[in-house]
Tab-separated table of C-alpha atoms in Angstrom:
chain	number	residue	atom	x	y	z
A	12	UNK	CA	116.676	84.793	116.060
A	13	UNK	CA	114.364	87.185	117.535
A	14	UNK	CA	113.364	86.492	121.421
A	15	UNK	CA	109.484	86.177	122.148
A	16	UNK	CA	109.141	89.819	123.126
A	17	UNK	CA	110.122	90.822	119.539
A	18	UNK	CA	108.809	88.500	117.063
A	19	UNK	CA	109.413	88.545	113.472
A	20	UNK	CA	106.660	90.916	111.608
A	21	UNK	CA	104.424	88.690	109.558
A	22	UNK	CA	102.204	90.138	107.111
A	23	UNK	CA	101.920	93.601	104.782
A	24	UNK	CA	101.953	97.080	106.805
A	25	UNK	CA	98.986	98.704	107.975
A	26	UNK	CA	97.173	100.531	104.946
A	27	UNK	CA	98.411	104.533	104.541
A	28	UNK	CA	95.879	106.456	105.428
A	29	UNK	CA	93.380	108.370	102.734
A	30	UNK	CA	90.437	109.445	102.445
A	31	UNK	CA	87.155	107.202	101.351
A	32	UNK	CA	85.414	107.403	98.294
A	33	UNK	CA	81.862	105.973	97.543
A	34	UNK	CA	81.490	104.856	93.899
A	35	UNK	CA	77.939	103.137	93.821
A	36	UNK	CA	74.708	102.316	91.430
A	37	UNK	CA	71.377	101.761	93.005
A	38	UNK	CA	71.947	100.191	96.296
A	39	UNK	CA	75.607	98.664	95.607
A	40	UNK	CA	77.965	100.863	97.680
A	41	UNK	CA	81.550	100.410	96.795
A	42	UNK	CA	84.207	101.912	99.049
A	43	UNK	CA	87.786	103.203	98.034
A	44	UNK	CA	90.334	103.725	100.253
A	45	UNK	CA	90.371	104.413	104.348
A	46	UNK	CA	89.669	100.931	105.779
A	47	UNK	CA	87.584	99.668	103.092
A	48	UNK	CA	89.289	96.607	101.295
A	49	UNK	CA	91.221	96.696	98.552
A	50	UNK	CA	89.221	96.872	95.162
A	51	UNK	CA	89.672	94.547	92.191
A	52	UNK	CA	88.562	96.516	88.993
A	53	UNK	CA	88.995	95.826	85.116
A	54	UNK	CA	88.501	97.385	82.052
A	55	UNK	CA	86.135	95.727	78.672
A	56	UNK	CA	87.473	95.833	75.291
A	57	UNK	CA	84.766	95.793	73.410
A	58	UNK	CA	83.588	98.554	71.059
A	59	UNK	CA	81.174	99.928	73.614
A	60	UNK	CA	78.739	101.226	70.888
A	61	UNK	CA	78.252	97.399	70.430
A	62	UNK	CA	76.043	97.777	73.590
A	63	UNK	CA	75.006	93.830	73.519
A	64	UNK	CA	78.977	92.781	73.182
A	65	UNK	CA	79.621	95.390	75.847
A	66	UNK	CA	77.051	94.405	78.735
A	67	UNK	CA	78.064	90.459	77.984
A	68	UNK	CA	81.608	91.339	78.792
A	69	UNK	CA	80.723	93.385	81.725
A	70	UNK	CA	78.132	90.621	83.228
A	71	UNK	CA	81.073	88.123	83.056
A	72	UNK	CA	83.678	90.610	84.465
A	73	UNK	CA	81.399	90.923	86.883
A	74	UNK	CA	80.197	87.306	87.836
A	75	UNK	CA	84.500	86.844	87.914
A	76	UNK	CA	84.436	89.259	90.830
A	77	UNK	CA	85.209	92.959	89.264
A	78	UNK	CA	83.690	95.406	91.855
A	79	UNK	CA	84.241	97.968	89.314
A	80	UNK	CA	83.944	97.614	85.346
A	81	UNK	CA	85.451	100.799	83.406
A	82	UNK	CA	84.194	101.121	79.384
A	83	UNK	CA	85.602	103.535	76.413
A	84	UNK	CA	83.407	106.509	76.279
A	85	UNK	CA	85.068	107.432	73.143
A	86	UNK	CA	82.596	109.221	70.277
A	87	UNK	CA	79.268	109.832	70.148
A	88	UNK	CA	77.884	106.276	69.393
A	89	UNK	CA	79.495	105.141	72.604
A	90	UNK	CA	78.184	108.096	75.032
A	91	UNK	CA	74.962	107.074	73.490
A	92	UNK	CA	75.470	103.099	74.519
A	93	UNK	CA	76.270	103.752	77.739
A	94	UNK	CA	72.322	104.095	79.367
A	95	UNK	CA	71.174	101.380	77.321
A	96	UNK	CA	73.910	99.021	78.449
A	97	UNK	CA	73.196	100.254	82.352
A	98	UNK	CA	69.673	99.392	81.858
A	99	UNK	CA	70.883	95.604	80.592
A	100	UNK	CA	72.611	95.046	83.077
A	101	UNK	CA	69.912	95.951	85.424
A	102	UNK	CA	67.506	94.063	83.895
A	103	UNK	CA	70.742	91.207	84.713
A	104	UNK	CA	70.824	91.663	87.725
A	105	UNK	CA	74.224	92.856	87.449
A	106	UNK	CA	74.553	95.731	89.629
A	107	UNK	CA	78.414	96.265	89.237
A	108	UNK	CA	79.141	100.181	89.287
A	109	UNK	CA	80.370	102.017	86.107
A	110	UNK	CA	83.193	103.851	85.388
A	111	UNK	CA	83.003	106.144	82.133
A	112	UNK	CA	86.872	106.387	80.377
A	113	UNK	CA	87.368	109.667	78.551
A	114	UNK	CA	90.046	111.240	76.353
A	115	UNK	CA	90.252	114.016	74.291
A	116	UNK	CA	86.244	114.844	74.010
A	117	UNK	CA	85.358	114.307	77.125
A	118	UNK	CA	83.988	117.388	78.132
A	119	UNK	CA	81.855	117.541	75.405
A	120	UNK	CA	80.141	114.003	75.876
A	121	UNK	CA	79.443	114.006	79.322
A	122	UNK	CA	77.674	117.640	78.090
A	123	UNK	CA	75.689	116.724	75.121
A	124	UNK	CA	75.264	113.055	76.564
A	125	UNK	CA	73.353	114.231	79.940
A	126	UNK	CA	72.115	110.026	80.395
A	127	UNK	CA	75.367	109.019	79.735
A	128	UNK	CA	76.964	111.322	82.505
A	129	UNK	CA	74.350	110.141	84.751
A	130	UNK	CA	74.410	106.538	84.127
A	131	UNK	CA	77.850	105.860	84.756
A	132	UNK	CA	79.580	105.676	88.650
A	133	UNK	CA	82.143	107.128	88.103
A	134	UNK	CA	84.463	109.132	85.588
A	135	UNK	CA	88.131	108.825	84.673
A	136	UNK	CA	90.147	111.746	83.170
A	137	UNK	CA	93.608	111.888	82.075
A	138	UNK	CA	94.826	115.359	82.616
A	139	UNK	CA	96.965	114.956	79.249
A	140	UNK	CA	94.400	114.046	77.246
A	141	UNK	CA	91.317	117.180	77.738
A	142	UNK	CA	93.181	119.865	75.171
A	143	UNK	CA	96.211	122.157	75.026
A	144	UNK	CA	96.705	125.543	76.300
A	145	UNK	CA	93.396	127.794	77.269
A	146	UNK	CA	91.329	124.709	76.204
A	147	UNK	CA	92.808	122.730	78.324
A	148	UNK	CA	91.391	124.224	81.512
A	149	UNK	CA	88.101	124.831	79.943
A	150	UNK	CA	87.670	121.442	78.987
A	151	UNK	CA	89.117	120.068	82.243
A	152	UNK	CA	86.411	122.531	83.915
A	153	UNK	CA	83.587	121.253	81.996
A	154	UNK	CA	84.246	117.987	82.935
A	155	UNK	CA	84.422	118.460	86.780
A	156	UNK	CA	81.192	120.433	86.799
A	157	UNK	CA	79.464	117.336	85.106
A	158	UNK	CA	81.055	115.084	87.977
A	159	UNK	CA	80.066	117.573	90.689
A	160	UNK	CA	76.267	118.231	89.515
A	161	UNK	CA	75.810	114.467	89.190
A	162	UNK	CA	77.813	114.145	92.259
A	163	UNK	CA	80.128	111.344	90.406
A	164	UNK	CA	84.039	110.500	91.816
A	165	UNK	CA	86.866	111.064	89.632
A	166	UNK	CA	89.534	109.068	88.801
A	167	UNK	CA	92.382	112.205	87.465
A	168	UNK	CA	94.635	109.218	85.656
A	169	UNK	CA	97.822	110.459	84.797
A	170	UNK	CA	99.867	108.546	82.798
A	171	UNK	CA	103.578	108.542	81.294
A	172	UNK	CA	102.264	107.935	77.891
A	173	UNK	CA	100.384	111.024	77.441
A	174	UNK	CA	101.682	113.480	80.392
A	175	UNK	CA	100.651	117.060	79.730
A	176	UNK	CA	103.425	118.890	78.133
A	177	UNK	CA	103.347	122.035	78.910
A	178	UNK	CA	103.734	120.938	82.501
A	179	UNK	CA	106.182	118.693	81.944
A	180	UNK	CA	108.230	121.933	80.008
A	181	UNK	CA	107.082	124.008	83.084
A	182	UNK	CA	109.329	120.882	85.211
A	183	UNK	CA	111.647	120.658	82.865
A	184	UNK	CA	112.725	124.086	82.866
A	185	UNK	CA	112.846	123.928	86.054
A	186	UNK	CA	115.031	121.832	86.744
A	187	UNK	CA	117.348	122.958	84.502
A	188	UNK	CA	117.647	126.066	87.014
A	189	UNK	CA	119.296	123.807	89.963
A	190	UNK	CA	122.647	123.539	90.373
A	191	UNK	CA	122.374	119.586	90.712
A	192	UNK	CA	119.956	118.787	88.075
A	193	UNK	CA	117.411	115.718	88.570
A	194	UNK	CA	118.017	112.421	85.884
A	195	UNK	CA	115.381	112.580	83.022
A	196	UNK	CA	113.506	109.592	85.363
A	197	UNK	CA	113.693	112.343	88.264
A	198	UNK	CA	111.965	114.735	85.960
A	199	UNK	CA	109.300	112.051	84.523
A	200	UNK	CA	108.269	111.129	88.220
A	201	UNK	CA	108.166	114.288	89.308
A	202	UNK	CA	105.878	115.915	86.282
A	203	UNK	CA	103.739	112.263	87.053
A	204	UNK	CA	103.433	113.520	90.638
A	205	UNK	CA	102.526	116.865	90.638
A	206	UNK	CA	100.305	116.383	87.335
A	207	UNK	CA	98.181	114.263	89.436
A	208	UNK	CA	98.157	116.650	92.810
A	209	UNK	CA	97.691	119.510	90.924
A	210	UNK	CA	95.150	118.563	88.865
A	211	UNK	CA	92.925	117.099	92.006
A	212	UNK	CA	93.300	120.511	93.735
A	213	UNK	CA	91.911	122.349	90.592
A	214	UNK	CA	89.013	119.894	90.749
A	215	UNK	CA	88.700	120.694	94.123
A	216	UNK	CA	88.755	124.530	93.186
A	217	UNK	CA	86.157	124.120	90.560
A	218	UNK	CA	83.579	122.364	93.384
A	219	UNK	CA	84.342	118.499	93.462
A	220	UNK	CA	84.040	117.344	97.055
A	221	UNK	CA	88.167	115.906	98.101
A	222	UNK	CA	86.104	113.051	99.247
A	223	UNK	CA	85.321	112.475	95.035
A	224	UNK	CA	88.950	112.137	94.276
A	225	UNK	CA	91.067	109.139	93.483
A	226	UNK	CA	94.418	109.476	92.233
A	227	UNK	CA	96.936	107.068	89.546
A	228	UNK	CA	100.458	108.227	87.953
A	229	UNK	CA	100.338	105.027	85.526
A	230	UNK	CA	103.693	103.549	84.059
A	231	UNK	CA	104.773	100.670	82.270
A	232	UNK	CA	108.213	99.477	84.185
A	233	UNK	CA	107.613	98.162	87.661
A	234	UNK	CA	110.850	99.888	89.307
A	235	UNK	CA	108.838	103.273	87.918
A	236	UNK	CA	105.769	102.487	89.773
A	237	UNK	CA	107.261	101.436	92.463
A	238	UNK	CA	109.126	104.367	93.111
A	239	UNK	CA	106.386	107.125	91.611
A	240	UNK	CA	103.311	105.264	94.133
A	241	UNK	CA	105.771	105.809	96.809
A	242	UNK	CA	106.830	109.316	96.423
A	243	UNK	CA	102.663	110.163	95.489
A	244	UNK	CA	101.399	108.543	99.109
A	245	UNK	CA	103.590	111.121	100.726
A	246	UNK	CA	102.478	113.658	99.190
A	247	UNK	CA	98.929	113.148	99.439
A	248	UNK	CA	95.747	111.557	101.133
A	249	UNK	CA	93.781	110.987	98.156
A	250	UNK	CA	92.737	107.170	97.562
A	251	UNK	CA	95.222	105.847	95.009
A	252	UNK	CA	94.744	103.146	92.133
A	253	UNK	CA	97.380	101.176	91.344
A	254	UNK	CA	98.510	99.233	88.058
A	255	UNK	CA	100.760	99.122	85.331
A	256	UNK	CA	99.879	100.945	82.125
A	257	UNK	CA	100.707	98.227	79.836
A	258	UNK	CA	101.457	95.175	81.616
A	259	UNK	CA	101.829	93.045	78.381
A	260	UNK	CA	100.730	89.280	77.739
A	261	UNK	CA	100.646	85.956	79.597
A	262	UNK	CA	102.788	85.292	81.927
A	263	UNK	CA	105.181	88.404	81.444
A	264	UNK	CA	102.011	90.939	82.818
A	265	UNK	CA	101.237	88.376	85.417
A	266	UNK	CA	104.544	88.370	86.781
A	267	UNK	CA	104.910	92.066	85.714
A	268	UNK	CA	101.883	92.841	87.930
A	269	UNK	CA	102.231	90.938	90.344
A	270	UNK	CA	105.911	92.303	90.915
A	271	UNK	CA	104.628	95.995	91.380
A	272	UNK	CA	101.882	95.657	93.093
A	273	UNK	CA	102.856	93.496	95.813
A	274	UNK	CA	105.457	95.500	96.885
A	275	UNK	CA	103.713	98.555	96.975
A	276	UNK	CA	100.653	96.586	98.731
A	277	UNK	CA	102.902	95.327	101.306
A	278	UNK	CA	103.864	99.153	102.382
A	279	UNK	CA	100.354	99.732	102.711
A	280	UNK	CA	100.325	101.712	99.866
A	281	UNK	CA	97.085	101.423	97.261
A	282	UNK	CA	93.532	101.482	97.325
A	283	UNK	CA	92.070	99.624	94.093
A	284	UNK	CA	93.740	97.714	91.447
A	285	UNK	CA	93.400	96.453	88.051
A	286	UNK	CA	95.300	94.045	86.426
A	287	UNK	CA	95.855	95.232	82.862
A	288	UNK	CA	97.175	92.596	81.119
A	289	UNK	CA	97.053	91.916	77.015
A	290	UNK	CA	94.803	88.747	76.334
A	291	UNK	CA	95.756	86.057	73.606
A	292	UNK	CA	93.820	86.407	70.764
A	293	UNK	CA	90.119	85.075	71.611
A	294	UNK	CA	91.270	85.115	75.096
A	295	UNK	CA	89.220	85.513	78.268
A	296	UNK	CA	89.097	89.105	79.510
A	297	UNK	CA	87.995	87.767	82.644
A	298	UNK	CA	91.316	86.708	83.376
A	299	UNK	CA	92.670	90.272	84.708
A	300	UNK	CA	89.874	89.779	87.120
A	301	UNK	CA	91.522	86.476	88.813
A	302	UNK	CA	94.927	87.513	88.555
A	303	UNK	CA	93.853	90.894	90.517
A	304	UNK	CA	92.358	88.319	93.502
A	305	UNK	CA	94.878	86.046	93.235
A	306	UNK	CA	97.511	88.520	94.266
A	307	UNK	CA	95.691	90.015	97.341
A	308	UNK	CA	94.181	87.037	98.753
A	309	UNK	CA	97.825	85.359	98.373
A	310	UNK	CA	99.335	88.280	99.971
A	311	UNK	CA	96.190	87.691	103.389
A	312	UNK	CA	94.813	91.191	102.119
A	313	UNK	CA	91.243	89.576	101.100
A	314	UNK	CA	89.231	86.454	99.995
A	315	UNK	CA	87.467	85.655	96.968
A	316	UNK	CA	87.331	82.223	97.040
A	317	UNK	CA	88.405	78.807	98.122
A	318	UNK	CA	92.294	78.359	97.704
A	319	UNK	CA	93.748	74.840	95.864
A	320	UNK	CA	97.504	74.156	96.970
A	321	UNK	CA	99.164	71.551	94.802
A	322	UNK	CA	102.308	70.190	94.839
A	323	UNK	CA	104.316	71.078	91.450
A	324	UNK	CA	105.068	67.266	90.798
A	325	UNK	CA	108.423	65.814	90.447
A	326	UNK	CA	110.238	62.387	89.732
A	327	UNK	CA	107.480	60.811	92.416
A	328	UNK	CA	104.528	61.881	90.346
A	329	UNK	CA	104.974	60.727	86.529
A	330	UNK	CA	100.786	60.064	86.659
A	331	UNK	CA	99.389	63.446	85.759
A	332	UNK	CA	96.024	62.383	87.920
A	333	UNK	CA	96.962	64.839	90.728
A	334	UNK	CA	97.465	67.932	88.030
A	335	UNK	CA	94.142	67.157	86.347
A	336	UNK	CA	92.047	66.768	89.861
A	337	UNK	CA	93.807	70.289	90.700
A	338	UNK	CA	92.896	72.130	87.883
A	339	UNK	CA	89.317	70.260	87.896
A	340	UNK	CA	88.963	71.303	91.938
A	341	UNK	CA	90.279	75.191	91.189
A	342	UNK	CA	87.472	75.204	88.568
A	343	UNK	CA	85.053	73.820	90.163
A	344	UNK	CA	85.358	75.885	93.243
A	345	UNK	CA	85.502	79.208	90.909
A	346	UNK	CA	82.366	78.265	89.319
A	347	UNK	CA	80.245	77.902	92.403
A	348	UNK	CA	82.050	81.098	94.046
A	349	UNK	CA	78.722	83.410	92.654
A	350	UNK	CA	76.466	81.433	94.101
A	351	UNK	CA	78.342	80.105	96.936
A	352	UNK	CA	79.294	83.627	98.294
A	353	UNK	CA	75.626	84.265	98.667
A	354	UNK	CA	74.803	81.319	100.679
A	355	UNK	CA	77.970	79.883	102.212
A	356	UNK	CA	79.523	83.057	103.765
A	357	UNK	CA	82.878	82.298	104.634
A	358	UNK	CA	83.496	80.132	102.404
A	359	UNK	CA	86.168	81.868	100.254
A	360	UNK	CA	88.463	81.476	103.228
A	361	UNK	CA	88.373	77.410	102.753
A	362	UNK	CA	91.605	75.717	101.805
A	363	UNK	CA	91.875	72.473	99.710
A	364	UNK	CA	94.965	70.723	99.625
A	365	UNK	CA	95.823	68.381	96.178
A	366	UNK	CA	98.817	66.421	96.451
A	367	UNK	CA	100.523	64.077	94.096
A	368	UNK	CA	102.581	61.478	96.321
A	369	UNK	CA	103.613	60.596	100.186
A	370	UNK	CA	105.980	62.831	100.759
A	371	UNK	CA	104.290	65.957	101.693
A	372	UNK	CA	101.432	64.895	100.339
A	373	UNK	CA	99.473	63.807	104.070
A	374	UNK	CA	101.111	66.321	106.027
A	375	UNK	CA	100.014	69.532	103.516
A	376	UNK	CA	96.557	67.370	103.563
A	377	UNK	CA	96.207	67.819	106.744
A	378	UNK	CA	96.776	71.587	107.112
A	379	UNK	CA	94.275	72.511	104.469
A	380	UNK	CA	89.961	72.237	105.439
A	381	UNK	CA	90.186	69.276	102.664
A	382	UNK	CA	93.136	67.728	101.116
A	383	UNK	CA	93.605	64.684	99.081
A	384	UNK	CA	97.065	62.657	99.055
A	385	UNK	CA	96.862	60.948	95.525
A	386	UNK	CA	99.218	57.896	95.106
A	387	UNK	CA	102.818	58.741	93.210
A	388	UNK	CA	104.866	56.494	91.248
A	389	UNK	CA	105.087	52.883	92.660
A	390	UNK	CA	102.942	53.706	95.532
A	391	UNK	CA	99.518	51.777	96.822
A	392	UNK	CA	96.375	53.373	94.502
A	393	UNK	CA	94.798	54.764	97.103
A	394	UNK	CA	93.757	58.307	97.844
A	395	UNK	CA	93.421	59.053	101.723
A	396	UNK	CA	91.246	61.808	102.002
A	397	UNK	CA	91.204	64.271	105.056
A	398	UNK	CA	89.092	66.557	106.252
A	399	UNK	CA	90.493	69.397	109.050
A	400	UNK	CA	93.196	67.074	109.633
A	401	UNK	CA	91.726	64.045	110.229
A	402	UNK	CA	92.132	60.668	107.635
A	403	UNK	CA	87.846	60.730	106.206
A	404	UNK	CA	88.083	58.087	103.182
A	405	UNK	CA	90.185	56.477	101.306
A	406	UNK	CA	89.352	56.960	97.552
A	407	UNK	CA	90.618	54.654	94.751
A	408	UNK	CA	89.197	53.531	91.110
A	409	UNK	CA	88.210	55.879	88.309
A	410	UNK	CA	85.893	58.287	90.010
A	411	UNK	CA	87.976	59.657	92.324
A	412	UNK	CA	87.299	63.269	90.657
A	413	UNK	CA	83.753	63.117	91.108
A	414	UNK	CA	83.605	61.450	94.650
A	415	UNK	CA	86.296	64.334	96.013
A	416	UNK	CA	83.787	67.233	94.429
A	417	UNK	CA	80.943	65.524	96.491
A	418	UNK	CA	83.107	65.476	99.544
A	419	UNK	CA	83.999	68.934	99.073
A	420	UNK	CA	80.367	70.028	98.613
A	421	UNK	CA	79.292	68.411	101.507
A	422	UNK	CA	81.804	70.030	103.552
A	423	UNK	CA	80.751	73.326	102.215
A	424	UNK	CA	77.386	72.414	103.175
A	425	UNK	CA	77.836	71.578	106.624
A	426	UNK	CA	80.414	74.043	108.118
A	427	UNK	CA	79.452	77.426	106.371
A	428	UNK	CA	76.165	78.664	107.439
A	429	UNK	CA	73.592	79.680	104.796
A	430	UNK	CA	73.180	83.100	104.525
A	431	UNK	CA	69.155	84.532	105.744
């Protein structure tokens, strides 16, 4: 056990430090790395020359809590889109900063698209996508002097998928020079690494401010990220975005995600995330969003909004009341976060308790702002309510649902001043 002079170390490390970059639109300031918060971003997946489909997915990512929304810029049609759906989402009121993807033509859309360049935030190239050879550093110029006369970040994205090849040859051969040559991972990491350093200090060569760089070396296994994110905040001070390339679908990216990230988060290691999981078919983009908060405000990094603990039932708790009052609470409290935020500050830190039988069920009650002991198998139907730790009401009959909700709005109402 550790004596009172050396207590056990709770919570993640102290964040690296790097260097801050603004990203904003109008009068919506967005910080990246230093002390600012961690960032939850996301990405649409909508054709964004369907500028109508495109600013209704943005608006919700938005409303869900994306501080930053990045869109294909990938043809004409799209570079086109892009002022029109800024000006939506104005009109909105959705002020959520921009960030323009490019690949391939990039350099000539940001040129020949002069309202495009200047209506998106923010720009993110991938150093293995703007051309081979002499073109390459052409194109990659043209790009930077965009983002430097419309004073835009960069995000320089590399990822395994499409590294450059002549610099990975350039590693490659290399390596095969020492008399203990690397693994092939060795070699991958490495060409991830100094892809991305390298290709900030050109930037910075060709006139882009070092405060206008963020950095990524994006991979799909989360060993590789862990060990690339690492090895990259050593070498450098630039912000860093974090995420897995392709974190795949349902629970698999969730877990996926949530694997990577936390560890690196923990280290203090990471600047702005996104969540890039595979929806079902038909399902809600917006979902990336909440797994993104879910992971820092579980880890004490930040809060988005009120927190439901609920027991996981067992043998006690055959009724399934408990799981639906959860799951009704957790929406509920999600729904009113975009308005609540504005006029209950604070109250994203709130903690509601729903528990299915006597066990734990008054005692984890009592820890939480709210909680609610509902009656398990064979027990009295009553619902003893208690509010920051003290027994309130005891609920029973068929409205118990409704007549928590008004408990917890009233609650809300009372402790969380209104904002001016």
């Amino acid at each position: 056990m550790s004596s009172s002079n050396n207590p056990i170390p709770s919570g993640p490390l102290a964040r690296r430090a790097s260097r801050r970059v603004l990203v904003q639109h109008g009068e919506r300031k967005i910080w990246v790395g230093g002390d600012a918060p961690v960032v939850v971003q996301s990405m649409t997946n909508t054709d964004t020359a369907d500028a109508v489909a495109t600013a209704i997915q943005i608006k919700d990512l938005a409303r869900a809590g994306s501080e930053l929304v990045r869109l294909t810029v990938d043809r004409p049609e799209s570079a086109a889109a892009v002022p029109y759906i800024r000006d939506q989402l104005d009109k909105m009121g959705i002020d959520v900063p921009l960030v323009g993807d490019f690949h391939y033509n990039g350099h000539t859309l940001l040129t020949e698209y002069p309202d495009c360049a200047a209506a998106l935030s923010k720009y993110r190239i991938n150093p293995g996508n703007v051309g081979k050879g002499a073109k390459r550093d052409t194109q990659f110029a043209q790009m930077i002097e965009v983002a430097a006369r419309y004073d835009k970040p960069v995000r320089i994205g590399v990822n395994w998928g499409s590294l450059d090849q002549a610099l990975l040859a350039r590693i490659m051969d290399e390596n095969a020079t020492r008399e203990n040559p690397w693994t092939a991972q060795a070699v991958m990491y490495e060409a991830l690494i100094t892809s991305a350093i390298e290709n900030a200090v050109r930037a910075e060569e060709l006139g882009l401010a070092r405060d206008k760089i963020i950095l990524s070396c994006k991979v799909s296994g989360v060993q590789d990220l862990i060990a690339v994110y690492r090895e990259l905040s050593k070498r450098c001070d630039y912000p860093l975005h974090l995420g897995l390339t392709e974190a795949g679908m349902g629970s698999k990216g969730i877990v996926a995600s949530t694997a990577a990230l936390s560890v690196l988060l923990q280290e203090g290691i990471g600047d702005t995330i996104r969540i890039s999981l595979t929806p079902e078919p038909g399902g809600d983009r917006t979902r990336e969003v909440v797994v993104g908060q879910e992971i820092l405000q579980t880890m004490g990094l930040r809060k988005f909004t009120p927190m439901v603990i609920a027991c996981p039932g067992c043998g006690r708790t055959t009724s399934t009341v408990f799981q639906e009052l959860a799951d009704d609470i957790q929406s509920y409290l999600r729904e009113q976060m975009p308005e609540w935020k504005k006029t209950f500050p604070g109250v994203e830190a709130m903690n509601v308790a729903v528990m299915g039988c006597i066990v734990n069920g008054p005692g984890e009650s009592k820890h939480a702002n709210i909680g609610i002991s509902l009656p398990g198998t064979g027990e009295s139907p009553a619902a003893p309510v208690f509010v920051d730790g003290q027994k309130v009401a005891t609920l029973r009959g068929d409205n118990i649902v409704q007549e928590f909700q008004a408990i917890v709005l009233d609650y809300v109402q009372k402790n969380y001043s209104k904002a001016a």
